[in-house]
mmCIF file of the C-alpha atoms, coordinates in Angstrom:
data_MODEL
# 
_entry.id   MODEL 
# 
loop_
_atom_site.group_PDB 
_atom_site.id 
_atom_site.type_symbol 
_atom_site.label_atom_id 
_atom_site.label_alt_id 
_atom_site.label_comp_id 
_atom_site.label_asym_id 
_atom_site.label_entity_id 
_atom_site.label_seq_id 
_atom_site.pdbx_PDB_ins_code 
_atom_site.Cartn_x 
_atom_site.Cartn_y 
_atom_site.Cartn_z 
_atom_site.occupancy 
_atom_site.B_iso_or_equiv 
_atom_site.pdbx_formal_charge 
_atom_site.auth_seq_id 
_atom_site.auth_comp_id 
_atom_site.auth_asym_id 
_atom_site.auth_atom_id 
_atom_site.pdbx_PDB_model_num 
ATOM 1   C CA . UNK A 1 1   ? 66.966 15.345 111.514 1.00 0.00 ? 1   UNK A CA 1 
ATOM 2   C CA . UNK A 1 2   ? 66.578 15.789 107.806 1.00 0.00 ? 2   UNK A CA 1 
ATOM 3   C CA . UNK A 1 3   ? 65.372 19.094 108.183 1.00 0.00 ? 3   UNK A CA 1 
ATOM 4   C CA . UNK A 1 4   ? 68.110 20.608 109.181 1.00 0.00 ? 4   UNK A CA 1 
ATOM 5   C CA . UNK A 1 5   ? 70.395 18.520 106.303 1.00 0.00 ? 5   UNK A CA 1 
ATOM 6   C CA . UNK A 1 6   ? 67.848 20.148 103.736 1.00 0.00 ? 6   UNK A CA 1 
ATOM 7   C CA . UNK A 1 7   ? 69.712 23.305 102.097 1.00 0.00 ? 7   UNK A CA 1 
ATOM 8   C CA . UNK A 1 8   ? 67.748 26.550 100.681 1.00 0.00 ? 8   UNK A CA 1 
ATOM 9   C CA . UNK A 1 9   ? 69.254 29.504 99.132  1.00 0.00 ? 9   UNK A CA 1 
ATOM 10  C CA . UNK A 1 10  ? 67.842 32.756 99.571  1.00 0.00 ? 10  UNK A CA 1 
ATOM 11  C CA . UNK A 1 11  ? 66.031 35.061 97.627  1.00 0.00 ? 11  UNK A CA 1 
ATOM 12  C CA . UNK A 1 12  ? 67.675 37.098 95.312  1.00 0.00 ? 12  UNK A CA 1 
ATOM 13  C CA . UNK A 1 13  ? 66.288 40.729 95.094  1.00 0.00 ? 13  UNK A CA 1 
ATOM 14  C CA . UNK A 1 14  ? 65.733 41.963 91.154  1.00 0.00 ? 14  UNK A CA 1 
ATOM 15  C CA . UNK A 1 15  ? 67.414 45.412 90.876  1.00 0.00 ? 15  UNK A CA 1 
ATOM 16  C CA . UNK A 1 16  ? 65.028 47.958 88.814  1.00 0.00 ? 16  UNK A CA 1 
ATOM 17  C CA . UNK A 1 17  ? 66.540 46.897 85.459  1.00 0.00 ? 17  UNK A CA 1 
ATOM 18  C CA . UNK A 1 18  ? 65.930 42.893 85.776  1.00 0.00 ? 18  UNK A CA 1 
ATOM 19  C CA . UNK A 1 19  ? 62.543 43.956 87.275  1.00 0.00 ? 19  UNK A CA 1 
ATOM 20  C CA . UNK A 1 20  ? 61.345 46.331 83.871  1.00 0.00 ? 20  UNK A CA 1 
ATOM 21  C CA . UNK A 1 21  ? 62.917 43.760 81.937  1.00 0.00 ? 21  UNK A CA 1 
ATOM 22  C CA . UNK A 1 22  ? 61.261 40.999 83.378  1.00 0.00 ? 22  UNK A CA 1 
ATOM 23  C CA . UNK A 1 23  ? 57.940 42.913 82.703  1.00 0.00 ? 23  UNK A CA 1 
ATOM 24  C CA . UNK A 1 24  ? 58.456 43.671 79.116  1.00 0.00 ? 24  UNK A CA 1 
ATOM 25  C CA . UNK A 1 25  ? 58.638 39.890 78.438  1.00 0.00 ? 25  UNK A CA 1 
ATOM 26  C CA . UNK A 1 26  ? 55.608 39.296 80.236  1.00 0.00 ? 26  UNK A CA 1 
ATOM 27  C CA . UNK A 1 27  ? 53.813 41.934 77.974  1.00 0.00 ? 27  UNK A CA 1 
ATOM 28  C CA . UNK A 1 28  ? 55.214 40.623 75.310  1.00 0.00 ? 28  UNK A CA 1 
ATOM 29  C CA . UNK A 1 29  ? 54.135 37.082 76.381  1.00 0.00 ? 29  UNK A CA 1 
ATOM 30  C CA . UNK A 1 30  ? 50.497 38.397 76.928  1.00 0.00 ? 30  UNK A CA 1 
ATOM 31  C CA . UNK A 1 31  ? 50.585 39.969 73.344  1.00 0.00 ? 31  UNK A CA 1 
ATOM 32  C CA . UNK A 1 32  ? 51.449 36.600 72.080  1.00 0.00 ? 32  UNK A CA 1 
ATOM 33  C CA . UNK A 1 33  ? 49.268 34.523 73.920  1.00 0.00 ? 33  UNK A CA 1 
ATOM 34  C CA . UNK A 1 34  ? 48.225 33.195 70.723  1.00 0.00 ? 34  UNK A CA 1 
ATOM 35  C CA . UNK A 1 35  ? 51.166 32.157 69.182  1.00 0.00 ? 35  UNK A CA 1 
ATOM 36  C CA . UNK A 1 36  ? 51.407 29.560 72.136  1.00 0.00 ? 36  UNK A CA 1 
ATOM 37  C CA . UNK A 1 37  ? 55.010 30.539 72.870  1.00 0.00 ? 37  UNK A CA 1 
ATOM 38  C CA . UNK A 1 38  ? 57.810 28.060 74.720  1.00 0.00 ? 38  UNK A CA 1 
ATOM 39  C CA . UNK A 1 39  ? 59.131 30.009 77.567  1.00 0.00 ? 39  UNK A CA 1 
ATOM 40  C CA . UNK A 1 40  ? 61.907 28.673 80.338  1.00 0.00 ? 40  UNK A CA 1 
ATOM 41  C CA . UNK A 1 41  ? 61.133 30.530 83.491  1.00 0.00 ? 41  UNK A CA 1 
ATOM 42  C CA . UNK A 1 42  ? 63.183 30.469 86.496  1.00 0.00 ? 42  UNK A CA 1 
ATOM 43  C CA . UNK A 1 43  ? 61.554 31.067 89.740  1.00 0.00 ? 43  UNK A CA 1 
ATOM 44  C CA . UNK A 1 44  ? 62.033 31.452 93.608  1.00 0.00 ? 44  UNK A CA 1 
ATOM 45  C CA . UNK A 1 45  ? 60.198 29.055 95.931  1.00 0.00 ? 45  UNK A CA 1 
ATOM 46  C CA . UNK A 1 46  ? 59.968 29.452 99.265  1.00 0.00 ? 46  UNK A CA 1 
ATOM 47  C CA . UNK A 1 47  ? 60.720 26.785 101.653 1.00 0.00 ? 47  UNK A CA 1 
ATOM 48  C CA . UNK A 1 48  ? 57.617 25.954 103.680 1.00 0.00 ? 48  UNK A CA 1 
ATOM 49  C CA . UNK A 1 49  ? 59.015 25.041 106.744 1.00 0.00 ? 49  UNK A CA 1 
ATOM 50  C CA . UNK A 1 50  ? 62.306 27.426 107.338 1.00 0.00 ? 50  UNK A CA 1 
ATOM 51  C CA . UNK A 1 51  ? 63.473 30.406 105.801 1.00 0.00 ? 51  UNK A CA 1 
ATOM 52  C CA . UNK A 1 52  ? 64.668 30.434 102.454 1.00 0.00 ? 52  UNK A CA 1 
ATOM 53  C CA . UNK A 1 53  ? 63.927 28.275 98.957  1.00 0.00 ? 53  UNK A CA 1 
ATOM 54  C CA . UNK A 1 54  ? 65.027 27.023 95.976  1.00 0.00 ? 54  UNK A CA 1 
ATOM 55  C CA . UNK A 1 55  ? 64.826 28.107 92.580  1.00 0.00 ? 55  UNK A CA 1 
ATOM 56  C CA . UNK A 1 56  ? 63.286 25.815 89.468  1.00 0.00 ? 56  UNK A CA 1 
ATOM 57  C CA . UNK A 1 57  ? 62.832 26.300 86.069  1.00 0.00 ? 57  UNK A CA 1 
ATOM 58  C CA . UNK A 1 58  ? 59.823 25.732 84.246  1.00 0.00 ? 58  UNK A CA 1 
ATOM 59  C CA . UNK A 1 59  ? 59.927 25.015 80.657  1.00 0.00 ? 59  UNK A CA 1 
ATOM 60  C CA . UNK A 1 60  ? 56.494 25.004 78.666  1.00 0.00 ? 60  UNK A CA 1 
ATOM 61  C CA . UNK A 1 61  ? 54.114 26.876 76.546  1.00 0.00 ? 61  UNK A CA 1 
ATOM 62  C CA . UNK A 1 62  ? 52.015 29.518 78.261  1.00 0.00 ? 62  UNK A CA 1 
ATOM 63  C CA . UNK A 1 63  ? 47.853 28.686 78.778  1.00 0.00 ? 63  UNK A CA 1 
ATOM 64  C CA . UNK A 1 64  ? 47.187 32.128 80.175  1.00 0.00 ? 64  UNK A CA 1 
ATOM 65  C CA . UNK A 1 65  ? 49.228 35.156 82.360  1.00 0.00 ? 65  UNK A CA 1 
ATOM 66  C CA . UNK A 1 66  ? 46.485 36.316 85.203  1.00 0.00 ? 66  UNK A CA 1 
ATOM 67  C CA . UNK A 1 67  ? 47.554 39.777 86.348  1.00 0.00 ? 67  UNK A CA 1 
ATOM 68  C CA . UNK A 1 68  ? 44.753 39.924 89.052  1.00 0.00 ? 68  UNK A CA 1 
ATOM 69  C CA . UNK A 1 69  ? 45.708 36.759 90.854  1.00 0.00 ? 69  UNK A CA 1 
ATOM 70  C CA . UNK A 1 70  ? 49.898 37.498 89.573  1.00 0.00 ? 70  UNK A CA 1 
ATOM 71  C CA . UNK A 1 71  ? 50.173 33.847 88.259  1.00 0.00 ? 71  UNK A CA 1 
ATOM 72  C CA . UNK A 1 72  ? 51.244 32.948 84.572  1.00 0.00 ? 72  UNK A CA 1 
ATOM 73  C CA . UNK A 1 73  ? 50.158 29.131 84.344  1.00 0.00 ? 73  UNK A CA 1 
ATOM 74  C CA . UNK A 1 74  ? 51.613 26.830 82.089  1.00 0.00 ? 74  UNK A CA 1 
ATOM 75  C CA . UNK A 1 75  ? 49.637 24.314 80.188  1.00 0.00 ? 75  UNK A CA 1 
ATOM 76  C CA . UNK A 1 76  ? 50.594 21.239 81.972  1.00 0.00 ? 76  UNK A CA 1 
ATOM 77  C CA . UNK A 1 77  ? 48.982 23.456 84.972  1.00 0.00 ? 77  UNK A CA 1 
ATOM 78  C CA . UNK A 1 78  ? 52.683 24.679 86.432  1.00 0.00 ? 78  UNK A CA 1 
ATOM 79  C CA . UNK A 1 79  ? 51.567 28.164 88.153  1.00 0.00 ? 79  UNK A CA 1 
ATOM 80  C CA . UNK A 1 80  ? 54.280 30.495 89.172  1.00 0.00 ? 80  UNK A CA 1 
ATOM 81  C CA . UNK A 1 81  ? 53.925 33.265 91.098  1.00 0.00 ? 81  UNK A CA 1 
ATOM 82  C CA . UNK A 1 82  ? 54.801 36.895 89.058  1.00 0.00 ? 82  UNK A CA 1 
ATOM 83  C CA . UNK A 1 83  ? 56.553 38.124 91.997  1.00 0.00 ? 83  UNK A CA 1 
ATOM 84  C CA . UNK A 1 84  ? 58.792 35.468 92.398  1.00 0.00 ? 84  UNK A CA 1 
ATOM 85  C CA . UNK A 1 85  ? 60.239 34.815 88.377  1.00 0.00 ? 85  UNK A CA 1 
ATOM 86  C CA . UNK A 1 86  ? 63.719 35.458 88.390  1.00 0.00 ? 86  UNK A CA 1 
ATOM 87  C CA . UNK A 1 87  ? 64.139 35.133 84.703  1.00 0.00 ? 87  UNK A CA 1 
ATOM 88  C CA . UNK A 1 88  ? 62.250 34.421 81.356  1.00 0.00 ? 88  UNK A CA 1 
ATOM 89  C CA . UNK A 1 89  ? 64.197 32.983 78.465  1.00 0.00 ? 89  UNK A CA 1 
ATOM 90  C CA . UNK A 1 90  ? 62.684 32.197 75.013  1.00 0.00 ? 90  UNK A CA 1 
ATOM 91  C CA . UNK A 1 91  ? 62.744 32.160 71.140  1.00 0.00 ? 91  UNK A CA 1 
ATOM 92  C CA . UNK A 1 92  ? 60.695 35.327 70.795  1.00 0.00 ? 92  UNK A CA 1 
ATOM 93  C CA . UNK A 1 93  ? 63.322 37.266 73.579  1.00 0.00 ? 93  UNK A CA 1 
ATOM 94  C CA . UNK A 1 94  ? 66.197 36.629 71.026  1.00 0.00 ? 94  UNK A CA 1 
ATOM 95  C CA . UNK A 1 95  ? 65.751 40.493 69.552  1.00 0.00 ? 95  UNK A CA 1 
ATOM 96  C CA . UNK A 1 96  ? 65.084 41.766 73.108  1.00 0.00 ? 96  UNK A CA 1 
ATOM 97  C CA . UNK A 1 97  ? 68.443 40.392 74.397  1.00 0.00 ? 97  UNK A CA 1 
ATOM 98  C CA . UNK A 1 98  ? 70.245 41.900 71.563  1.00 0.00 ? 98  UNK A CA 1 
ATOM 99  C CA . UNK A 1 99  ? 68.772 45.551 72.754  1.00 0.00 ? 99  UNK A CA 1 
ATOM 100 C CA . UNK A 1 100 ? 70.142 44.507 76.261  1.00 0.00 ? 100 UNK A CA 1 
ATOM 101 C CA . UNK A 1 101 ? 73.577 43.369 75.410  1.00 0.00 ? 101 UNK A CA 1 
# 
């Protein structure tokens, strides 16, 4: 009975700009591994049992981006799935979200 009271929201599909945006900040994020940046990422998940998801944000520093398995794992071991970040927000983006205003 609860499953059908359970609500999802469906995927939203990144038009080409979101989607070379959204891989500039992970570049950038990968060239500043280092610096152990705080990120906020939103991202879809799918619902398991019916079509559809829910989207939850993430906020943490970054332990390592894997581009093989297309996974960027936080350090309090969050992984999220490349393909399904809807948006990255930071302190290091501030310049990059001037360029896109």
């Amino acid at each position: 009975m609860n499953e059908t009271a359970r609500l999802t929201d469906q995927r939203a599909e990144l038009d080409d700009e979101m989607k070379e945006k959204l891989s500039k900040r992970i570049n950038l994020l990968q060239e500043n591994l280092a610096t152990a940046p705080v990120v906020e990422i939103t991202y879809f998940v799918p619902d398991e049992r019916k079509e559809g998801g829910t989207y939850s944000t993430a906020t943490g520093t970054i332990k390592k981006i894997d581009k093989f398995q297309r996974i960027i794992v936080l350090t309090d071991g969050t992984d999220i799935p490349i393909d399904e970040i809807a948006e990255i927000n930071g302190a290091m983006f501030r310049s990059l979200d001037d360029s896109f205003a």
